[in-house]
């Protein structure tokens, strides 16, 4: 698509496109897909469809935000799906004590997992993938043990409001995700913590030499990531109106990593693109929705997703070498 | 470092070096054989406390169940020693099983060759992309995970169609035994032995370690870095496909719902076995101990009737955490002395 433009224009513009593509390519792809769908997909440009898509993508966005922060420190967190399962397992156990209590317990589970991950990475010095692999394996098992492997229906209206209610005509779930995007974006761009996080991801030895509280920042990042995952977990329970620890958040770590990477955040750390991450999640959701509307099978969708991931990372890679 | 040499220091230095070398050797051995030591302890305890564990049949069951994960972990060991990772093996395992079951209508040979060809080709694609574009192995093989799963669904009517194994001979290969030990176990044992020899004694094995140790240094020494990387992913793909095929032979069909999370189980086994994810170090013997340890834990939990089988994951996770923490401390001890 860009080869034609590149060939007919002077060299300067080719370079400009090459610099532009990794940064705005995701947004361009979203716009193209949306325009295509508006014209060629029946019932796409309806409020109810938009609603469904946003509700479905909200938990992934929330998890991906935390993942983006962790990846910004040159880490990775495989345990997010297990954290969602843990949160899901605790909700029905504590809903009897009130909605606030249940939510607090679910968030505390996130804090606990985040602390373990963070301490293993920052203090013990494990590689993030290994440190979080332990809780990926054990966390979901623990969640299933806690819930005794049962699927529990949730009937508490206040709690269900979080998953299926509306506020000013927009689903509560979407408000919460949007709020998280704003907060994380603000933290990354405008706070000392955000700057430290990026410095650590960019060059950890240098950050240590500069006297930054590296360990504390790292532990905080893993706690934030896990808490965001537990929020996504409790919202998923509220949306599905039942808690099933063996299925909530299954494989979400891969969706979240995909959203982050497609959004242009490099796995090598030192950079977090918050809006890009949201765009990455939206793009993958759009691809799935488009293919479903055209009666393409999940198999095709998965293969297309694989190709998109490779293209996105390949494009981003070019910029780094330049 | 602190030995500022004076006239009488050489003897002291030599003593220090000897001491350091001894610590180094002990720490290194524990690090490498830690999983084996834990495995022996767990098995001894199990033999003493569980009467049902003692039977020959039970041992054979554990080995047969461990055969496919063993093959996958074998390939993963090579990949991880080069400093890479292969997330696609779970998908390739399922894909291999479905292909084998479908192809068995054309004979036993086809049932093996088709999954090997397809999974090997996907491994080749992984390897070429990783070696020649320098994209992160994590992402490339994540894409392959999706792609291979998509392919598997495409050929199985979105996972709803289960191909039954048509060939009796193929099914017999999956269920038959020699000296009361399943054919699969013999096959795996042979491949593991070949793997050990290749990794420890061959030029390719030396290259694998060199690439994982330091890519730049390996490149300067004339090690074919790219070719080595390509081959480890091909190997990993082939072994995952083969694991799928022998599983299809055992089950008598290509089951489409297996394999989710299997790549991470394999990585866990490799890490428990003492292979460092940073690359450059690790042994196949350790990996075998890692797989068997996870298998024995599962077996024991099944034996304790009143213990919820979900505890298996919890205990596996705890074991993983414990082992890697100990390894890290040992590695640090080694660097300090």
XYZ file of C-alpha atoms in Angstrom:
659
model
C 0.000 0.000 0.000
C 2.791 2.370 0.885
C 5.221 1.092 -1.742
C 3.408 3.001 -4.464
C 3.548 6.279 -2.573
C 7.132 5.711 -1.653
C 8.197 5.097 -5.244
C 6.560 8.194 -6.685
C 7.705 10.663 -4.031
C 11.119 12.024 -3.147
C 13.310 10.178 -0.649
C 12.488 12.512 2.237
C 8.851 11.499 2.148
C 9.672 7.804 2.094
C 11.662 8.295 5.260
C 8.795 10.242 6.746
C 6.354 7.443 5.998
C 8.715 4.966 7.534
C 8.838 7.050 10.676
C 5.073 7.639 10.606
C 3.958 4.045 10.055
C 5.091 2.460 13.329
C 3.646 5.348 15.308
C 0.277 5.792 13.650
C -0.099 2.559 11.676
C -2.404 1.040 14.317
C -4.737 4.029 14.216
C -4.701 4.014 10.414
C -5.567 0.308 10.421
C -8.458 0.938 12.828
C -9.807 3.794 10.681
C -9.552 1.665 7.535
C -11.346 -1.250 9.196
C -14.080 0.978 10.603
C -14.657 2.692 7.249
C -14.751 -0.674 5.507
C -17.231 -2.026 8.025
C -19.503 1.004 7.866
C -19.915 0.538 4.129
C -19.784 -3.208 3.715
C -20.971 -4.788 6.948
C -24.684 -4.779 7.715
C -25.620 -3.674 11.232
C -22.060 -2.633 12.011
C -22.608 1.090 12.486
C -25.258 0.639 15.150
C -25.169 1.751 18.724
C -25.888 -1.748 20.034
C -22.989 -3.227 18.072
C -20.592 -0.540 19.271
C -21.788 -1.224 22.801
C -21.122 -4.952 22.550
C -17.670 -4.425 21.087
C -16.696 -1.930 23.785
C -17.993 -4.135 26.613
C -16.064 -7.084 25.243
C -12.816 -5.191 24.838
C -12.926 -3.335 28.186
C -11.412 -6.092 30.390
C -8.644 -6.723 27.847
C -7.832 -2.996 27.781
C -7.607 -2.888 31.579
C -5.286 -5.900 31.726
C -3.228 -4.613 28.784
C -2.636 -1.260 30.547
C -0.944 -3.048 33.437
C 0.937 -5.264 31.026
C 2.163 -2.172 29.146
C 3.619 -0.761 32.366
C 5.377 -4.057 33.141
C 6.692 -4.340 29.585
C 7.895 -0.738 29.920
C 10.255 -1.956 32.649
C 11.513 -4.661 30.267
C 9.424 -7.241 32.116
C 6.452 -9.412 31.316
C 3.586 -10.699 33.445
C 2.182 -14.117 32.600
C 0.122 -14.320 35.789
C -2.636 -11.812 34.867
C -5.106 -14.497 33.788
C -4.583 -16.350 37.067
C -5.109 -13.109 39.003
C -8.430 -12.643 37.199
C -9.365 -16.193 38.206
C -8.393 -15.518 41.834
C -10.488 -12.348 41.912
C -13.369 -14.278 40.354
C -13.053 -17.022 42.967
C -13.157 -14.582 45.906
C -16.176 -12.546 44.720
C -18.930 -15.097 45.521
C -17.217 -15.990 48.819
C -17.350 -12.444 50.158
C -20.385 -10.980 48.396
C -22.397 -11.903 51.502
C -20.459 -9.239 53.436
C -21.398 -6.586 50.892
C -20.226 -5.449 47.486
C -17.448 -3.273 48.873
C -16.015 -6.115 50.947
C -16.047 -8.494 47.988
C -14.322 -5.967 45.746
C -11.725 -5.171 48.420
C -10.883 -8.851 48.873
C -10.533 -9.291 45.105
C -8.235 -6.263 44.932
C -6.221 -7.558 47.896
C -5.680 -10.813 46.045
C -4.219 -8.719 43.245
C -1.973 -6.837 45.639
C -0.717 -10.122 47.122
C 0.094 -11.643 43.740
C 1.695 -8.406 42.562
C 3.870 -8.266 45.672
C 5.044 -11.834 45.145
C 5.838 -11.198 41.461
C 7.505 -7.883 42.238
C 9.652 -9.249 45.059
C 10.717 -12.241 42.962
C 11.720 -9.916 40.119
C 13.180 -6.971 42.026
C 14.680 -8.517 45.144
C 15.390 -12.150 44.297
C 16.402 -11.137 40.788
C 14.419 -13.715 38.812
C 13.658 -13.143 35.177
C 10.120 -11.739 34.951
C 8.883 -14.554 32.716
C 9.970 -17.197 35.253
C 8.824 -15.248 38.284
C 5.326 -14.781 36.879
C 5.204 -18.277 35.378
C 5.084 -19.745 38.889
C 1.872 -17.866 39.666
C 0.524 -18.506 36.181
C 0.749 -22.226 36.990
C -0.176 -22.062 40.653
C -2.560 -19.105 40.750
C -5.342 -20.578 38.677
C -5.013 -23.881 40.534
C -5.402 -21.994 43.798
C -8.437 -20.145 42.415
C -10.085 -23.415 41.414
C -9.260 -24.904 44.820
C -10.762 -21.877 46.586
C -13.960 -22.038 44.548
C -13.970 -25.851 44.847
C -14.190 -26.001 41.072
C -17.750 -24.731 41.105
C -19.416 -22.289 38.743
C -21.350 -19.860 40.956
C -24.184 -17.671 39.685
C -24.058 -14.090 40.955
C -27.382 -12.407 41.759
C -26.319 -9.335 43.741
C -27.857 -6.469 41.733
C -25.412 -3.831 42.983
C -22.453 -5.913 41.926
C -23.974 -6.846 38.563
C -24.477 -3.115 37.868
C -20.699 -2.909 37.360
C -20.879 -5.386 34.515
C -24.163 -4.666 32.817
C -25.303 -1.270 34.067
C -25.277 2.053 32.245
C -24.189 5.507 33.340
C -25.261 8.401 31.096
C -26.063 5.853 28.409
C -22.616 4.330 28.388
C -21.840 0.965 30.022
C -20.221 1.272 33.460
C -17.566 -1.178 32.316
C -16.502 1.218 29.572
C -16.386 4.167 31.982
C -14.122 2.211 34.292
C -11.799 1.183 31.441
C -11.673 4.781 30.177
C -10.870 6.033 33.657
C -8.036 3.513 33.941
C -6.658 4.641 30.574
C -6.639 8.263 31.751
C -4.994 7.429 35.063
C -2.307 5.207 33.550
C -1.681 7.728 30.781
C -1.288 10.491 33.341
C 1.029 8.391 35.494
C 3.278 7.519 32.573
C 3.463 11.018 31.128
C 3.262 13.375 34.046
C 4.523 11.743 37.212
C 7.952 11.092 38.667
C 6.954 7.465 39.064
C 6.267 7.234 35.331
C 9.603 8.760 34.453
C 11.419 6.414 36.829
C 9.593 3.421 35.368
C 10.731 4.342 31.854
C 14.271 5.035 33.022
C 14.486 1.598 34.636
C 13.141 -0.088 31.525
C 15.490 1.874 29.297
C 18.668 1.166 31.193
C 18.447 -0.489 34.581
C 22.131 -0.252 35.565
C 22.095 3.452 34.741
C 18.921 3.954 36.765
C 20.578 2.184 39.695
C 23.680 4.341 39.387
C 21.498 7.438 39.245
C 20.134 6.450 42.635
C 16.566 5.691 41.569
C 14.624 3.395 43.930
C 14.666 0.649 41.291
C 13.383 -2.186 43.458
C 10.514 -0.176 44.889
C 9.402 1.047 41.483
C 9.546 -2.480 40.027
C 7.525 -3.956 42.890
C 4.949 -1.174 42.529
C 4.650 -1.822 38.799
C 3.901 -5.519 39.335
C 1.378 -4.671 42.062
C -0.356 -2.153 39.775
C -0.454 -4.720 36.958
C -1.957 -7.388 39.225
C -4.513 -4.992 40.721
C -5.619 -3.941 37.234
C -5.958 -7.648 36.402
C -8.090 -8.269 39.478
C -10.300 -5.300 38.497
C -10.692 -6.900 35.064
C -11.466 -10.183 36.809
C -14.237 -8.808 38.990
C -15.693 -6.857 36.067
C -15.718 -10.034 33.979
C -17.606 -11.820 36.747
C -20.093 -8.934 36.880
C -20.518 -9.048 33.107
C -20.935 -12.825 32.752
C -23.051 -12.856 35.947
C -21.285 -15.963 37.182
C -17.902 -16.877 38.596
C -15.953 -19.731 37.060
C -12.332 -19.772 38.182
C -11.300 -22.307 35.554
C -12.326 -20.141 32.613
C -12.191 -16.451 33.617
C -9.199 -14.753 32.027
C -7.965 -17.890 30.311
C -5.202 -16.957 27.834
C -5.788 -13.243 28.454
C -2.051 -12.787 29.043
C -1.533 -13.489 25.351
C -4.285 -11.056 24.264
C -2.877 -8.381 26.550
C 0.705 -8.838 25.341
C -0.585 -8.750 21.766
C -2.456 -5.478 22.386
C 0.631 -3.897 23.933
C 2.981 -5.026 21.195
C 0.649 -4.209 18.298
C 0.203 -0.798 19.924
C 3.890 -0.097 19.449
C 5.350 -0.648 22.921
C 8.657 -2.474 22.427
C 9.328 -5.621 24.505
C 12.787 -4.224 25.195
C 11.405 -1.674 27.665
C 11.979 2.010 28.221
C 8.828 3.035 26.415
C 5.106 2.762 27.132
C 2.464 3.747 24.619
C -0.791 3.935 26.553
C -3.075 5.072 23.733
C -1.288 2.692 21.399
C -2.111 -0.155 23.778
C -5.794 0.798 23.736
C -5.624 1.005 19.947
C -3.919 -2.392 19.807
C -6.718 -3.965 21.829
C -9.370 -2.209 19.731
C -7.734 -3.304 16.480
C -7.653 -6.967 17.492
C -11.273 -6.729 18.661
C -12.280 -5.081 15.367
C -10.556 -7.780 13.354
C -12.418 -10.478 15.264
C -15.739 -8.622 14.968
C -15.280 -7.996 11.249
C -14.524 -11.626 10.552
C -17.438 -12.868 12.616
C -19.821 -10.506 10.802
C -18.603 -11.912 7.511
C -19.106 -15.454 8.741
C -15.435 -16.247 8.701
C -14.461 -18.972 11.108
C -12.406 -18.469 14.282
C -9.620 -20.428 12.600
C -9.222 -17.738 9.945
C -9.408 -15.021 12.590
C -6.555 -16.585 14.529
C -4.366 -16.868 11.459
C -5.091 -13.244 10.528
C -4.250 -12.162 14.086
C -0.928 -13.980 13.805
C -0.110 -12.092 10.607
C -1.099 -8.735 12.134
C 1.173 -9.338 15.131
C 4.106 -10.162 12.879
C 3.537 -7.111 10.661
C 3.155 -4.759 13.631
C 6.324 -5.980 15.307
C 8.258 -6.015 12.051
C 7.285 -2.413 11.333
C 8.203 -1.328 14.848
C 11.513 -3.178 14.608
C 12.605 -1.135 11.572
C 12.377 2.066 13.503
C 14.538 0.795 16.311
C 17.423 -0.099 14.012
C 17.342 3.320 12.383
C 39.957 -9.100 43.383
C 41.297 -7.898 46.710
C 44.490 -9.926 46.495
C 47.110 -7.266 46.117
C 50.161 -9.407 45.486
C 53.025 -9.296 47.929
C 55.962 -11.678 48.173
C 54.128 -14.333 50.229
C 50.718 -14.197 48.542
C 51.017 -16.825 45.770
C 50.385 -19.714 48.157
C 47.391 -17.958 49.701
C 46.028 -17.088 46.295
C 46.396 -20.680 45.143
C 44.569 -21.808 48.277
C 41.814 -19.290 47.639
C 41.475 -20.364 44.052
C 41.253 -24.016 45.085
C 38.571 -23.162 47.635
C 36.648 -21.061 45.156
C 36.859 -23.812 42.589
C 35.503 -26.341 45.050
C 32.557 -24.119 46.036
C 31.969 -23.454 42.401
C 31.873 -27.149 41.594
C 29.507 -27.981 44.462
C 27.174 -25.109 43.685
C 27.238 -25.971 40.000
C 26.413 -29.606 40.665
C 23.544 -28.736 42.975
C 22.232 -26.289 40.411
C 22.430 -28.815 37.612
C 21.285 -31.877 39.540
C 18.905 -30.156 41.962
C 15.791 -31.355 40.165
C 17.153 -34.890 40.095
C 17.880 -34.764 43.829
C 14.362 -33.498 44.583
C 12.918 -36.148 42.261
C 14.794 -38.914 44.107
C 13.615 -37.604 47.471
C 10.002 -37.319 46.329
C 10.059 -40.807 44.813
C 11.607 -42.305 47.978
C 8.965 -40.672 50.170
C 6.246 -41.833 47.784
C 7.593 -45.396 47.814
C 7.523 -45.399 51.591
C 4.064 -43.933 52.044
C 1.939 -44.952 49.052
C 1.545 -48.703 48.553
C -0.008 -48.109 45.132
C 3.004 -46.114 43.997
C 5.222 -49.144 44.357
C 3.749 -51.171 41.508
C 5.541 -51.569 38.211
C 2.311 -50.657 36.422
C 2.197 -47.304 38.128
C 5.756 -46.495 37.107
C 4.912 -47.478 33.526
C 1.812 -45.239 33.648
C 3.861 -42.261 34.804
C 6.371 -42.804 32.018
C 3.727 -43.166 29.306
C 1.950 -40.018 30.497
C 5.266 -38.161 30.557
C 6.234 -39.178 27.008
C 4.648 -36.298 25.027
C 5.628 -33.546 27.520
C 9.125 -35.042 27.544
C 9.493 -34.657 23.776
C 8.217 -31.081 23.868
C 10.501 -30.183 26.771
C 13.427 -31.808 24.946
C 13.017 -29.418 22.012
C 12.353 -26.519 24.358
C 15.663 -27.200 26.140
C 17.608 -26.632 22.923
C 15.641 -23.445 22.182
C 16.071 -22.031 25.682
C 19.802 -22.785 25.767
C 20.173 -20.547 22.694
C 18.467 -17.815 24.737
C 15.172 -18.138 22.867
C 11.717 -19.400 23.747
C 9.070 -21.314 21.804
C 5.457 -20.575 22.721
C 4.051 -22.390 19.699
C 4.673 -25.967 20.871
C 1.297 -26.432 22.569
C -0.494 -25.541 19.338
C 1.896 -27.663 17.258
C 1.253 -30.598 19.588
C -2.507 -30.445 18.948
C -2.016 -29.755 15.244
C 0.357 -32.728 15.011
C -2.207 -34.994 16.671
C -5.026 -33.982 14.337
C -2.812 -34.330 11.259
C -1.573 -37.748 12.373
C -5.092 -39.024 12.995
C -6.251 -37.775 9.608
C -3.209 -39.098 7.752
C -3.395 -42.526 9.390
C -5.906 -43.535 6.712
C -2.957 -43.573 4.318
C -0.822 -45.758 6.535
C 1.480 -45.572 9.506
C 4.245 -43.816 7.627
C 1.940 -41.012 6.512
C 0.642 -40.666 10.060
C 4.158 -39.806 11.165
C 5.404 -37.911 8.131
C 2.548 -35.424 7.722
C 2.673 -33.942 11.259
C 6.473 -33.903 11.137
C 6.451 -32.086 7.795
C 3.866 -29.458 8.779
C 5.123 -28.813 12.314
C 8.718 -28.853 11.104
C 7.815 -26.273 8.464
C 6.200 -23.995 11.060
C 9.287 -24.413 13.235
C 11.391 -23.491 10.212
C 9.307 -20.351 9.672
C 9.769 -19.442 13.359
C 13.498 -19.979 13.127
C 14.005 -18.068 9.886
C 11.991 -15.058 11.088
C 13.783 -15.009 14.451
C 17.264 -15.512 13.024
C 17.033 -13.142 10.078
C 14.809 -10.270 11.283
C 15.954 -10.226 14.905
C 12.326 -10.029 16.060
C 11.798 -11.260 19.623
C 11.319 -15.066 19.796
C 8.532 -14.491 22.304
C 6.426 -12.540 19.785
C 7.253 -14.605 16.706
C 6.320 -17.872 18.410
C 3.250 -16.222 19.976
C 2.077 -15.481 16.442
C 2.880 -19.087 15.505
C 0.806 -20.248 18.503
C -2.214 -18.414 17.043
C -1.451 -19.409 13.469
C -0.991 -23.116 14.229
C -4.140 -23.196 16.348
C -6.019 -21.500 13.519
C -4.699 -24.092 11.071
C -5.712 -26.904 13.406
C -9.241 -25.504 13.675
C -9.444 -24.943 9.937
C -8.759 -28.617 9.194
C -11.029 -29.906 11.960
C -14.197 -27.911 11.116
C -13.469 -25.365 13.842
C -12.458 -28.049 16.307
C -15.761 -29.879 16.112
C -14.559 -32.755 13.974
C -12.497 -35.464 15.612
C -10.573 -37.657 13.193
C -10.450 -41.249 14.316
C -7.265 -43.140 13.723
C -7.981 -45.459 10.770
C -4.877 -47.579 10.960
C -4.794 -50.448 13.458
C -1.039 -50.620 13.144
C -0.718 -46.955 14.143
C -2.996 -47.444 17.131
C -0.961 -50.474 18.158
C 2.174 -48.342 18.094
C 0.502 -46.036 20.569
C -0.749 -48.707 22.947
C 1.566 -51.653 22.484
C 4.502 -52.383 24.695
C 7.850 -54.122 24.683
C 9.000 -55.744 27.945
C 5.822 -54.261 29.485
C 7.015 -50.745 28.767
C 5.101 -48.755 26.161
C 6.645 -48.244 22.726
C 6.324 -44.507 23.293
C 8.598 -44.688 26.281
C 11.240 -46.529 24.272
C 10.969 -43.981 21.473
C 11.287 -41.083 23.879
C 14.219 -42.745 25.657
C 16.018 -43.183 22.336
C 15.410 -39.572 21.293
C 16.479 -38.272 24.685
C 19.728 -40.232 24.430
C 20.341 -38.843 20.958
C 19.535 -35.373 22.303
C 22.025 -35.759 25.151
C 24.777 -36.878 22.795
C 24.031 -34.137 20.266
C 23.980 -31.403 22.878
C 27.036 -32.571 24.791
C 29.240 -33.984 22.076
C 28.420 -32.570 18.671
C 29.495 -29.430 16.929
C 25.842 -28.367 16.731
C 25.508 -28.750 20.505
C 28.571 -26.597 21.054
C 27.063 -23.961 18.758
C 23.790 -24.040 20.722
C 25.646 -23.265 23.955
C 27.827 -20.658 22.268
C 24.860 -18.778 20.773
C 23.107 -18.712 24.132
C 26.226 -17.671 25.998
C 26.999 -14.643 23.878
C 25.723 -14.193 20.385
C 28.359 -11.644 19.452
C 31.223 -13.715 20.778
C 29.839 -16.803 19.046
C 29.605 -14.884 15.810
C 33.202 -13.705 16.144
C 34.349 -17.264 16.804
C 32.807 -18.305 13.524
C 29.807 -20.132 14.965
C 26.966 -20.166 12.418
C 24.617 -18.209 14.714
C 21.682 -17.877 12.355
C 21.767 -21.461 11.146
C 21.944 -22.721 14.715
C 18.928 -20.628 15.693
C 16.911 -21.854 12.711
C 17.680 -25.486 13.540
C 16.664 -25.327 17.209
C 13.206 -24.037 16.242
C 12.885 -26.697 13.525
C 13.849 -29.297 16.128
C 11.325 -27.913 18.590
C 8.565 -27.958 15.944
C 9.403 -31.505 14.848
C 9.400 -32.850 18.405
C 6.101 -31.115 19.239
C 4.546 -32.600 16.086
C 5.904 -36.042 16.949
C 4.546 -35.722 20.491
C 1.136 -34.944 18.990
C 1.373 -37.957 16.672
C 2.217 -40.470 19.397
C -0.542 -39.031 21.557
C -3.033 -39.470 18.709
C -1.831 -43.075 18.354
C -2.452 -43.641 22.053
C -5.885 -41.984 22.144
C -6.982 -43.380 18.782
C -8.082 -39.955 17.621
C -6.908 -36.419 16.997
C -8.340 -34.565 19.970
C -8.660 -30.848 19.305
C -9.027 -29.468 22.806
C -5.612 -30.402 24.238
C -2.438 -28.431 24.455
C -3.611 -25.110 25.911
C -0.886 -23.897 28.245
C 1.317 -26.855 27.381
C 4.108 -24.543 26.203
C 4.285 -22.986 29.649
C 4.310 -26.395 31.351
C 7.238 -27.334 29.137
C 9.053 -24.106 29.986
C 8.391 -24.775 33.676
C 9.853 -28.273 33.404
C 12.929 -27.003 31.600
C 13.465 -24.252 34.181
C 12.978 -26.653 37.103
C 15.574 -28.845 35.409
C 18.179 -26.133 35.847
C 18.288 -24.614 32.374
C 18.623 -20.854 32.632
C 16.174 -18.780 30.586
C 19.018 -16.362 29.935
C 20.561 -19.041 27.750
C 24.000 -20.579 27.545
C 23.518 -23.202 30.239
C 21.386 -26.237 30.838
C 21.201 -29.994 30.430
C 18.742 -32.473 28.996
C 19.123 -34.722 32.036
C 17.858 -31.820 34.142
C 14.875 -31.359 31.839
C 13.987 -35.055 32.128
C 14.124 -34.766 35.905
C 11.909 -31.662 35.659
C 9.250 -33.390 33.538
C 9.302 -36.524 35.704
C 9.061 -34.453 38.871
C 5.901 -32.733 37.602
C 4.566 -36.127 36.450
C 5.233 -37.798 39.809
C 3.581 -34.923 41.683
C 0.494 -35.324 39.500
C 0.511 -39.072 40.039
C 0.801 -38.709 43.814
C -2.018 -36.201 43.967
C -4.205 -38.603 42.020
C -3.349 -41.292 44.574
C -4.422 -39.207 47.531
C -8.108 -39.719 46.902
C -9.431 -36.943 49.110
C -7.031 -34.306 47.800
C -8.613 -32.145 45.123
C -6.782 -32.697 41.840
C -6.586 -28.913 41.414
C -3.892 -28.913 44.054
C -1.605 -30.312 41.395
C -1.279 -26.900 39.761
C -0.752 -25.179 43.083
C 1.995 -27.580 44.103
C 3.641 -27.465 40.656
C 3.679 -23.672 40.808
C 5.124 -23.688 44.311
C 7.796 -26.175 43.256
C 8.687 -24.012 40.295
C 9.024 -20.916 42.458
C 11.076 -22.752 45.079
C 13.460 -24.294 42.580
C 14.118 -21.101 40.620
C 14.666 -19.074 43.777
C 17.205 -21.615 45.039
C 18.874 -21.680 41.617
C 19.152 -17.915 41.557
C 20.757 -17.811 44.978
C 23.177 -20.551 43.998
C 24.084 -18.728 40.817
C 24.747 -15.590 42.843
C 26.862 -17.501 45.369
C 28.884 -18.842 42.495
C 29.503 -15.423 41.024
C 30.584 -13.965 44.372
C 33.112 -16.630 45.342
